[in-house]
Amino acid sequence: MNAPTRTDLARGTGVDVDRIRADFPILARPTSAGKRLVFLDTAASAQKPRQVIEAEARVYETEYANIHRGVYELSQKATAAYDKARSKVRALLNAASDREIVFVRNGTEAINLVAASWGRKNLKEGDQVILSEMEHHANIVPWQMLRDAIGIELVVIPITDTGELAWEAYEQAFTARTRLVAMTHVSNALGTIVPIREVTRVAHEHGVPVLVDGCQAVPHMPVDVQEIDADFYVFSGHKIYGPTGVGALYARESILKDMPPYQGGGDMIASVTFARTTYADIPQRFEAGTPNIAGTIALGAAIDYVTGLDRQALLRHELALRDYATERLSEINAVRIYGTAPEKAGVISFTIEGVHPHDVGTILDFEGIAVRAGHHCTQPVMDRFGIPATTRASFGIYNDFDDVDDLIRGIARVQEIFA
Ligand code: PLP
């Protein structure tokens, strides 16, 4: 039997990439050097389908007004659409209730909200928060700020040479002072898929709640917060093909209802006098001020878009791209891949011997290939592997096998230049 061709591989995943690509106007635009755009930086931010772009424009053209305030039709329409977006996020995550979904600017703000609100209320000097060595800075710095403010301790679980959570170290990290586990679902630097259901199981055996950073998971795989048994789950809209400036925090209702507000202002109060303010119910209590109304409604459109596709097939497709790229990259002697966990998303971090990752990124850019070069906001991961940076190719639903071939050709060009 002949070896499967690239077309067979693409067909095998059951995803019509050409149809998907046609929804993304930016992919049809050549780069300024006249090259086909090969976009391999979806882990940083995803491109947007026409359906999302049009949904945001439609809000401003047809139903825009401030929400929760007006008695007039436009405001009521905008409010209804905004509230509907909350239900879409609830359904996306399979949360039990819309009351458990708080809109924020992005995943970073969601973690800061939990640290500032839940953390300041529930943690005291000497209490421990468990993190992993592969966290994004967004899931490190807010906890360090809390450490500096109130004296909590951060317990960092190491990662193995393959980029997996050191499981025994995790199981043994719990003490009588452990109060929270804050951990990524999928590593943005290494692609590792953390066995998050097991992480919550172990934490809950110790009576410890878990915050899951789902920024790299929600865009690429079905997520069920009830099945995962997460206490907090955060993600950013712009990584799931939605607009920038909107993200969501899921928090278990029993926990959220006891959390104090994060920011004060309009829309989060029940009543205000100079003597005393009482706060609104959840989730409004955490949404002070005018939110990103049009962006949130367009996030709803992005959720409709991805859930309208076969998400299992999309995941299969991204994993097939991962496997094909890994195989092709492994054929190049000078390439070293960081992050080789068996459970891994469509993220490939690599270095080319003798070439700085920034130079790799710049030369690839001349070829029309957009990759990320740097520490990926995970400096501890770089330190773990003793490198300053990597080049990272990450896949989205619009990537195809040609993109991988172009990447490989681009790397050959890098090697030619540096030979
Ligand atoms: N967590 C992870 C794992 C990420 O990959 C990112 C962004 O790259 C973030 C958090 C922060 O996301 P944002 O910048 O949208 O807040």
CSV table of C-alpha atoms and ligand atoms in Angstrom, one decimal:
chain,number,residue,atom,x,y,z
A,1,MET,CA,0.0,0.0,0.0
A,2,ASN,CA,1.3,3.5,-0.9
A,3,ALA,CA,2.1,5.9,2.0
A,4,PRO,CA,-0.8,8.4,2.5
A,5,THR,CA,-0.3,11.6,0.6
A,6,ARG,CA,-0.9,15.1,2.1
A,7,THR,CA,-4.3,15.3,0.5
A,8,ASP,CA,-5.2,11.9,2.0
A,9,LEU,CA,-4.1,13.3,5.4
A,10,ALA,CA,-6.2,16.4,5.0
A,11,ARG,CA,-9.2,14.4,3.8
A,12,GLY,CA,-8.8,12.0,6.7
A,13,THR,CA,-9.5,14.7,9.2
A,14,GLY,CA,-12.8,15.5,7.7
A,15,VAL,CA,-12.2,19.2,7.6
A,16,ASP,CA,-12.8,21.3,4.4
A,17,VAL,CA,-10.0,23.8,5.0
A,18,ASP,CA,-10.6,25.6,1.7
A,19,ARG,CA,-14.1,26.4,2.8
A,20,ILE,CA,-12.9,27.6,6.2
A,21,ARG,CA,-10.1,29.7,4.6
A,22,ALA,CA,-12.6,31.4,2.4
A,23,ASP,CA,-14.3,32.8,5.6
A,24,PHE,CA,-11.1,34.6,6.6
A,25,PRO,CA,-10.6,37.7,4.4
A,26,ILE,CA,-7.0,38.4,5.7
A,27,LEU,CA,-5.8,35.0,4.4
A,28,ALA,CA,-6.6,36.0,0.8
A,29,ARG,CA,-4.4,39.1,1.0
A,30,PRO,CA,-0.8,38.6,-0.2
A,31,THR,CA,1.9,40.0,2.0
A,32,SER,CA,3.6,43.2,1.0
A,33,ALA,CA,6.3,41.1,-0.6
A,34,GLY,CA,3.6,39.6,-2.8
A,35,LYS,CA,3.7,36.2,-1.0
A,36,ARG,CA,0.8,34.0,0.0
A,37,LEU,CA,0.2,34.6,3.8
A,38,VAL,CA,1.2,31.6,5.8
A,39,PHE,CA,-0.2,32.4,9.2
A,40,LEU,CA,1.3,30.3,11.9
A,41,ASP,CA,0.8,32.5,15.0
A,42,THR,CA,-2.7,31.5,16.1
A,43,ALA,CA,-1.5,30.8,19.7
A,44,ALA,CA,-0.8,34.5,20.0
A,45,SER,CA,-4.0,35.6,18.4
A,46,ALA,CA,-6.3,34.1,15.9
A,47,GLN,CA,-7.5,35.7,12.6
A,48,LYS,CA,-11.2,36.5,12.3
A,49,PRO,CA,-13.8,35.1,10.0
A,50,ARG,CA,-16.1,37.4,8.1
A,51,GLN,CA,-19.0,36.3,10.3
A,52,VAL,CA,-17.3,37.8,13.4
A,53,ILE,CA,-16.1,41.0,11.6
A,54,GLU,CA,-19.6,41.5,10.2
A,55,ALA,CA,-21.3,40.8,13.5
A,56,GLU,CA,-19.3,43.6,15.2
A,57,ALA,CA,-20.0,46.0,12.3
A,58,ARG,CA,-23.7,45.1,12.5
A,59,VAL,CA,-23.9,46.0,16.1
A,60,TYR,CA,-22.7,49.5,15.4
A,61,GLU,CA,-24.8,49.8,12.3
A,62,THR,CA,-28.1,48.5,13.6
A,63,GLU,CA,-28.3,47.9,17.4
A,64,TYR,CA,-25.8,49.9,19.2
A,65,ALA,CA,-26.5,51.7,22.5
A,66,ASN,CA,-25.2,51.4,26.0
A,67,ILE,CA,-26.6,48.3,27.8
A,68,HIS,CA,-28.5,47.8,31.0
A,69,ARG,CA,-29.4,51.5,31.2
A,70,GLY,CA,-31.8,52.6,28.5
A,71,VAL,CA,-35.5,52.1,28.4
A,72,TYR,CA,-35.5,52.7,24.6
A,73,GLU,CA,-35.5,50.0,22.0
A,74,LEU,CA,-31.9,50.2,20.9
A,75,SER,CA,-30.5,49.8,24.4
A,76,GLN,CA,-32.9,46.9,25.0
A,77,LYS,CA,-31.7,45.2,21.8
A,78,ALA,CA,-28.1,45.7,22.7
A,79,THR,CA,-28.7,44.4,26.2
A,80,ALA,CA,-30.5,41.3,24.9
A,81,ALA,CA,-27.6,40.6,22.5
A,82,TYR,CA,-25.0,41.1,25.2
A,83,ASP,CA,-26.9,38.8,27.5
A,84,LYS,CA,-27.2,36.2,24.7
A,85,ALA,CA,-23.4,36.3,24.3
A,86,ARG,CA,-23.2,35.3,27.9
A,87,SER,CA,-25.4,32.3,27.3
A,88,LYS,CA,-23.2,31.3,24.4
A,89,VAL,CA,-20.1,31.3,26.6
A,90,ARG,CA,-22.0,29.3,29.2
A,91,ALA,CA,-22.9,26.7,26.5
A,92,LEU,CA,-19.4,26.7,25.1
A,93,LEU,CA,-18.0,25.8,28.5
A,94,ASN,CA,-21.0,23.8,29.6
A,95,ALA,CA,-21.3,25.9,32.8
A,96,ALA,CA,-24.3,25.2,34.9
A,97,SER,CA,-25.7,28.8,34.7
A,98,ASP,CA,-25.2,32.2,33.0
A,99,ARG,CA,-24.6,33.6,36.5
A,100,GLU,CA,-21.2,31.8,36.5
A,101,ILE,CA,-19.9,33.8,33.5
A,102,VAL,CA,-18.2,37.1,33.9
A,103,PHE,CA,-17.1,39.2,30.9
A,104,VAL,CA,-13.6,40.6,31.2
A,105,ARG,CA,-11.0,42.1,28.8
A,106,ASN,CA,-9.0,38.9,28.4
A,107,GLY,CA,-7.7,35.9,30.2
A,108,THR,CA,-5.1,38.0,31.9
A,109,GLU,CA,-7.8,40.2,33.5
A,110,ALA,CA,-9.8,37.1,34.5
A,111,ILE,CA,-6.8,35.8,36.5
A,112,ASN,CA,-6.1,39.2,38.0
A,113,LEU,CA,-9.8,39.4,39.0
A,114,VAL,CA,-9.6,36.0,40.8
A,115,ALA,CA,-6.3,37.0,42.5
A,116,ALA,CA,-7.5,40.4,43.6
A,117,SER,CA,-11.0,39.4,44.7
A,118,TRP,CA,-11.0,35.7,45.7
A,119,GLY,CA,-7.3,35.8,46.7
A,120,ARG,CA,-7.5,38.8,48.9
A,121,LYS,CA,-10.6,37.6,50.7
A,122,ASN,CA,-9.5,33.9,51.1
A,123,LEU,CA,-5.7,34.0,51.4
A,124,LYS,CA,-3.4,35.1,54.2
A,125,GLU,CA,0.3,35.2,54.9
A,126,GLY,CA,1.9,31.7,54.6
A,127,ASP,CA,-0.9,30.2,52.5
A,128,GLN,CA,0.3,28.4,49.4
A,129,VAL,CA,-0.7,28.6,45.8
A,130,ILE,CA,0.5,25.8,43.5
A,131,LEU,CA,1.5,26.8,39.9
A,132,SER,CA,3.5,24.9,37.2
A,133,GLU,CA,6.7,25.8,35.6
A,134,MET,CA,5.0,26.1,32.3
A,135,GLU,CA,2.6,28.9,33.2
A,136,HIS,CA,2.2,32.0,31.0
A,137,HIS,CA,3.2,35.2,32.8
A,138,ALA,CA,-0.5,35.9,33.1
A,139,ASN,CA,-0.8,33.1,35.5
A,140,ILE,CA,2.4,33.9,37.5
A,141,VAL,CA,2.6,37.7,37.9
A,142,PRO,CA,-0.9,38.2,39.6
A,143,TRP,CA,0.0,35.6,42.2
A,144,GLN,CA,3.5,37.2,42.7
A,145,MET,CA,1.8,40.6,43.2
A,146,LEU,CA,-0.4,38.9,45.9
A,147,ARG,CA,2.7,37.3,47.4
A,148,ASP,CA,4.3,40.7,47.7
A,149,ALA,CA,1.2,42.3,49.1
A,150,ILE,CA,0.0,39.7,51.7
A,151,GLY,CA,2.9,37.2,51.9
A,152,ILE,CA,1.4,34.1,50.3
A,153,GLU,CA,3.9,31.4,49.0
A,154,LEU,CA,4.1,30.2,45.4
A,155,VAL,CA,4.9,26.5,45.0
A,156,VAL,CA,6.1,25.8,41.5
A,157,ILE,CA,5.7,22.2,40.1
A,158,PRO,CA,8.6,21.5,37.7
A,159,ILE,CA,8.2,20.2,34.2
A,160,THR,CA,9.9,17.2,32.7
A,161,ASP,CA,12.3,17.1,29.7
A,162,THR,CA,9.3,16.4,27.5
A,163,GLY,CA,7.5,19.4,28.9
A,164,GLU,CA,5.0,17.5,31.0
A,165,LEU,CA,3.9,18.3,34.5
A,166,ALA,CA,6.1,16.3,37.0
A,167,TRP,CA,3.2,14.3,38.3
A,168,GLU,CA,4.6,13.0,41.5
A,169,ALA,CA,5.9,16.4,42.4
A,170,TYR,CA,2.4,17.7,41.9
A,171,GLU,CA,0.8,15.0,44.0
A,172,GLN,CA,3.3,15.6,46.8
A,173,ALA,CA,3.1,19.4,46.8
A,174,PHE,CA,0.0,19.6,48.9
A,175,THR,CA,0.3,20.7,52.5
A,176,ALA,CA,-2.1,21.9,55.2
A,177,ARG,CA,-1.4,25.4,53.9
A,178,THR,CA,-2.3,24.8,50.2
A,179,ARG,CA,-5.2,27.0,49.3
A,180,LEU,CA,-5.3,27.1,45.4
A,181,VAL,CA,-4.0,25.4,42.3
A,182,ALA,CA,-3.6,27.7,39.3
A,183,MET,CA,-2.6,25.8,36.2
A,184,THR,CA,-2.7,26.0,32.5
A,185,HIS,CA,-4.8,23.6,30.5
A,186,VAL,CA,-2.6,23.8,27.4
A,187,SER,CA,0.9,25.3,27.4
A,188,ASN,CA,1.3,28.1,24.9
A,189,ALA,CA,5.1,27.6,24.7
A,190,LEU,CA,5.3,23.8,24.5
A,191,GLY,CA,1.9,22.7,23.4
A,192,THR,CA,1.6,20.3,26.4
A,193,ILE,CA,-2.0,19.3,27.2
A,194,VAL,CA,-2.1,19.0,31.0
A,195,PRO,CA,-4.3,16.2,32.4
A,196,ILE,CA,-6.4,18.8,33.9
A,197,ARG,CA,-9.2,16.5,35.1
A,198,GLU,CA,-6.6,14.6,37.1
A,199,VAL,CA,-5.2,17.9,38.4
A,200,THR,CA,-8.6,18.9,39.8
A,201,ARG,CA,-9.3,15.5,41.2
A,202,VAL,CA,-6.1,15.5,43.2
A,203,ALA,CA,-6.6,19.1,44.3
A,204,HIS,CA,-10.2,18.4,45.4
A,205,GLU,CA,-9.1,15.4,47.4
A,206,HIS,CA,-7.2,18.0,49.5
A,207,GLY,CA,-10.1,20.3,49.5
A,208,VAL,CA,-8.3,22.8,47.3
A,209,PRO,CA,-10.0,24.7,44.4
A,210,VAL,CA,-8.4,25.0,41.0
A,211,LEU,CA,-8.1,27.8,38.5
A,212,VAL,CA,-7.6,26.6,35.0
A,213,ASP,CA,-6.0,28.9,32.4
A,214,GLY,CA,-7.9,27.8,29.3
A,215,CYS,CA,-6.5,30.4,26.9
A,216,GLN,CA,-4.9,27.8,24.6
A,217,ALA,CA,-7.5,25.1,25.2
A,218,VAL,CA,-10.9,26.7,24.5
A,219,PRO,CA,-10.0,27.7,20.9
A,220,HIS,CA,-8.9,24.2,19.9
A,221,MET,CA,-10.8,21.6,21.8
A,222,PRO,CA,-14.3,21.1,23.4
A,223,VAL,CA,-14.1,22.1,27.1
A,224,ASP,CA,-16.6,21.1,29.7
A,225,VAL,CA,-16.0,22.9,33.0
A,226,GLN,CA,-18.4,20.6,34.9
A,227,GLU,CA,-16.6,17.5,33.6
A,228,ILE,CA,-13.2,19.0,34.4
A,229,ASP,CA,-14.7,20.0,37.7
A,230,ALA,CA,-12.9,23.4,37.5
A,231,ASP,CA,-13.6,26.0,40.1
A,232,PHE,CA,-12.4,28.9,37.9
A,233,TYR,CA,-11.8,28.7,34.1
A,234,VAL,CA,-10.5,31.6,32.0
A,235,PHE,CA,-10.1,32.3,28.3
A,236,SER,CA,-9.6,35.2,25.9
A,237,GLY,CA,-12.0,35.9,23.0
A,238,HIS,CA,-9.3,36.9,20.5
A,239,LYS,CA,-7.7,33.5,20.5
A,240,ILE,CA,-11.0,31.8,19.6
A,241,TYR,CA,-11.5,33.8,16.4
A,242,GLY,CA,-13.3,36.6,18.2
A,243,PRO,CA,-12.4,40.2,18.7
A,244,THR,CA,-9.8,41.6,21.0
A,245,GLY,CA,-10.8,43.2,24.3
A,246,VAL,CA,-13.2,40.6,25.5
A,247,GLY,CA,-12.7,37.4,27.5
A,248,ALA,CA,-14.5,35.4,30.1
A,249,LEU,CA,-14.1,34.1,33.6
A,250,TYR,CA,-16.1,31.0,34.6
A,251,ALA,CA,-16.4,30.6,38.4
A,252,ARG,CA,-18.5,28.0,40.2
A,253,GLU,CA,-21.6,29.9,41.5
A,254,SER,CA,-21.0,28.8,45.1
A,255,ILE,CA,-17.6,30.5,45.0
A,256,LEU,CA,-18.4,33.5,42.8
A,257,LYS,CA,-21.4,34.6,45.0
A,258,ASP,CA,-19.1,35.0,48.0
A,259,MET,CA,-16.4,37.0,46.1
A,260,PRO,CA,-16.2,40.8,46.7
A,261,PRO,CA,-16.1,43.1,43.7
A,262,TYR,CA,-12.9,43.6,41.7
A,263,GLN,CA,-13.6,47.1,40.5
A,264,GLY,CA,-16.2,49.7,41.6
A,265,GLY,CA,-18.3,51.9,39.5
A,266,GLY,CA,-21.5,51.9,37.4
A,267,ASP,CA,-23.4,48.8,36.6
A,268,MET,CA,-22.0,46.8,39.5
A,269,ILE,CA,-24.1,48.3,42.3
A,270,ALA,CA,-27.5,47.8,43.8
A,271,SER,CA,-27.6,51.2,45.6
A,272,VAL,CA,-25.2,54.0,46.4
A,273,THR,CA,-25.2,56.7,49.0
A,274,PHE,CA,-22.2,58.5,50.3
A,275,ALA,CA,-22.5,56.5,53.5
A,276,ARG,CA,-22.8,53.0,51.9
A,277,THR,CA,-22.9,51.1,48.7
A,278,THR,CA,-24.5,47.7,48.2
A,279,TYR,CA,-23.5,45.6,45.3
A,280,ALA,CA,-25.3,43.9,42.4
A,281,ASP,CA,-25.8,40.2,42.2
A,282,ILE,CA,-23.4,38.0,40.2
A,283,PRO,CA,-22.2,38.3,37.5
A,284,GLN,CA,-22.9,42.0,37.2
A,285,ARG,CA,-21.0,42.7,40.4
A,286,PHE,CA,-17.8,42.0,38.5
A,287,GLU,CA,-18.6,44.0,35.4
A,288,ALA,CA,-18.1,47.7,36.5
A,289,GLY,CA,-18.4,50.3,33.8
A,290,THR,CA,-19.4,50.1,30.1
A,291,PRO,CA,-18.0,46.9,28.7
A,292,ASN,CA,-16.9,46.0,25.2
A,293,ILE,CA,-20.5,45.7,24.0
A,294,ALA,CA,-20.0,45.2,20.3
A,295,GLY,CA,-16.9,43.0,20.9
A,296,THR,CA,-18.8,40.8,23.4
A,297,ILE,CA,-21.7,40.3,20.9
A,298,ALA,CA,-19.1,39.5,18.2
A,299,LEU,CA,-17.5,36.9,20.6
A,300,GLY,CA,-20.9,35.3,20.6
A,301,ALA,CA,-20.7,35.2,16.7
A,302,ALA,CA,-17.2,33.6,17.0
A,303,ILE,CA,-18.6,30.9,19.3
A,304,ASP,CA,-21.5,30.3,16.8
A,305,TYR,CA,-18.9,30.0,14.1
A,306,VAL,CA,-16.6,27.4,15.8
A,307,THR,CA,-19.5,25.4,17.3
A,308,GLY,CA,-21.1,25.4,13.9
A,309,LEU,CA,-18.2,23.4,12.7
A,310,ASP,CA,-17.3,19.8,13.8
A,311,ARG,CA,-15.0,20.6,16.7
A,312,GLN,CA,-13.7,17.1,17.0
A,313,ALA,CA,-12.8,17.1,13.4
A,314,LEU,CA,-11.1,20.5,13.8
A,315,LEU,CA,-9.0,19.1,16.6
A,316,ARG,CA,-8.1,16.0,14.5
A,317,HIS,CA,-7.1,18.4,11.7
A,318,GLU,CA,-4.9,20.5,14.0
A,319,LEU,CA,-3.3,17.4,15.4
A,320,ALA,CA,-2.6,16.0,11.9
A,321,LEU,CA,-0.9,19.3,11.1
A,322,ARG,CA,1.1,19.0,14.3
A,323,ASP,CA,2.2,15.5,13.4
A,324,TYR,CA,3.1,16.3,9.8
A,325,ALA,CA,5.1,19.4,10.9
A,326,THR,CA,6.9,17.5,13.7
A,327,GLU,CA,7.8,14.8,11.2
A,328,ARG,CA,9.1,17.2,8.6
A,329,LEU,CA,11.0,19.4,11.2
A,330,SER,CA,12.5,16.2,12.7
A,331,GLU,CA,14.1,15.5,9.3
A,332,ILE,CA,16.2,18.7,9.7
A,333,ASN,CA,19.3,17.9,11.7
A,334,ALA,CA,19.8,21.5,13.0
A,335,VAL,CA,16.2,21.7,14.3
A,336,ARG,CA,15.4,20.9,17.9
A,337,ILE,CA,11.8,20.8,19.1
A,338,TYR,CA,10.9,21.8,22.7
A,339,GLY,CA,7.8,20.2,24.1
A,340,THR,CA,7.4,16.5,23.0
A,341,ALA,CA,4.6,15.4,25.4
A,342,PRO,CA,2.5,12.7,23.9
A,343,GLU,CA,-0.6,14.8,24.6
A,344,LYS,CA,0.2,17.9,22.8
A,345,ALA,CA,-1.8,20.6,20.9
A,346,GLY,CA,-0.9,22.2,17.6
A,347,VAL,CA,2.0,24.3,18.9
A,348,ILE,CA,5.5,23.6,17.9
A,349,SER,CA,8.4,25.5,19.5
A,350,PHE,CA,11.8,24.9,18.0
A,351,THR,CA,15.3,26.3,17.6
A,352,ILE,CA,17.7,26.0,14.6
A,353,GLU,CA,21.3,25.5,15.6
A,354,GLY,CA,23.4,28.6,15.1
A,355,VAL,CA,20.5,30.9,14.3
A,356,HIS,CA,18.8,33.2,16.8
A,357,PRO,CA,15.0,32.6,16.8
A,358,HIS,CA,14.4,36.3,16.0
A,359,ASP,CA,16.5,35.9,12.8
A,360,VAL,CA,14.5,32.8,12.0
A,361,GLY,CA,11.3,34.8,12.4
A,362,THR,CA,12.5,37.7,10.3
A,363,ILE,CA,13.6,35.5,7.4
A,364,LEU,CA,10.4,33.5,7.5
A,365,ASP,CA,8.5,36.8,7.4
A,366,PHE,CA,10.3,37.7,4.1
A,367,GLU,CA,8.8,34.5,2.8
A,368,GLY,CA,5.3,35.4,3.9
A,369,ILE,CA,5.4,33.1,7.0
A,370,ALA,CA,4.2,34.6,10.3
A,371,VAL,CA,5.6,32.8,13.3
A,372,ARG,CA,6.4,34.0,16.8
A,373,ALA,CA,9.9,34.3,18.0
A,374,GLY,CA,10.7,35.0,21.7
A,375,HIS,CA,10.0,33.7,25.1
A,376,HIS,CA,6.2,33.6,24.5
A,377,CYS,CA,5.5,35.2,27.9
A,378,THR,CA,6.9,32.0,29.5
A,379,GLN,CA,10.4,33.0,30.6
A,380,PRO,CA,10.5,30.2,33.2
A,381,VAL,CA,10.0,27.7,30.4
A,382,MET,CA,13.0,29.2,28.5
A,383,ASP,CA,15.1,29.0,31.7
A,384,ARG,CA,14.1,25.4,32.2
A,385,PHE,CA,15.5,24.5,28.8
A,386,GLY,CA,18.4,26.9,29.1
A,387,ILE,CA,17.5,28.9,26.0
A,388,PRO,CA,16.6,32.6,25.6
A,389,ALA,CA,13.9,32.1,23.0
A,390,THR,CA,12.3,29.7,20.5
A,391,THR,CA,10.6,30.1,17.2
A,392,ARG,CA,7.0,28.9,17.5
A,393,ALA,CA,4.6,27.7,14.8
A,394,SER,CA,1.0,27.3,16.0
A,395,PHE,CA,-2.0,26.1,14.0
A,396,GLY,CA,-5.5,27.2,13.7
A,397,ILE,CA,-8.6,25.9,11.9
A,398,TYR,CA,-7.5,27.6,8.6
A,399,ASN,CA,-4.1,26.1,8.3
A,400,ASP,CA,-3.4,23.4,5.8
A,401,PHE,CA,-0.6,21.1,4.8
A,402,ASP,CA,0.7,23.6,2.3
A,403,ASP,CA,1.4,25.9,5.2
A,404,VAL,CA,3.6,23.3,6.8
A,405,ASP,CA,5.5,22.7,3.5
A,406,ASP,CA,6.0,26.5,3.2
A,407,LEU,CA,7.4,26.6,6.7
A,408,ILE,CA,9.8,23.8,5.9
A,409,ARG,CA,10.9,25.6,2.7
A,410,GLY,CA,11.3,28.8,4.7
A,411,ILE,CA,13.6,27.0,7.2
A,412,ALA,CA,15.7,25.7,4.3
A,413,ARG,CA,16.0,29.4,3.2
A,414,VAL,CA,17.1,30.3,6.7
A,415,GLN,CA,19.7,27.6,6.6
A,416,GLU,CA,20.9,28.7,3.2
A,417,ILE,CA,21.4,32.3,4.5
A,418,PHE,CA,23.2,31.2,7.6
A,419,ALA,CA,25.3,28.5,5.9
B,1,PLP,N1,-2.5,32.1,29.2
B,1,PLP,C1,-2.0,31.5,28.1
B,1,PLP,C2,-1.7,30.0,28.2
B,1,PLP,C3,-1.8,32.2,27.0
B,1,PLP,O1,-1.3,31.6,25.9
B,1,PLP,C4,-2.0,33.6,27.0
B,1,PLP,C5,-1.7,34.4,25.8
B,1,PLP,O2,-0.9,34.0,25.0
B,1,PLP,C6,-2.6,34.2,28.1
B,1,PLP,C7,-2.8,33.4,29.2
B,1,PLP,C8,-2.9,35.6,28.1
B,1,PLP,O3,-3.9,35.9,27.2
B,1,PLP,P1,-4.3,37.4,27.0
B,1,PLP,O4,-3.1,38.2,26.6
B,1,PLP,O5,-5.3,37.4,25.9
B,1,PLP,O6,-4.8,37.9,28.3
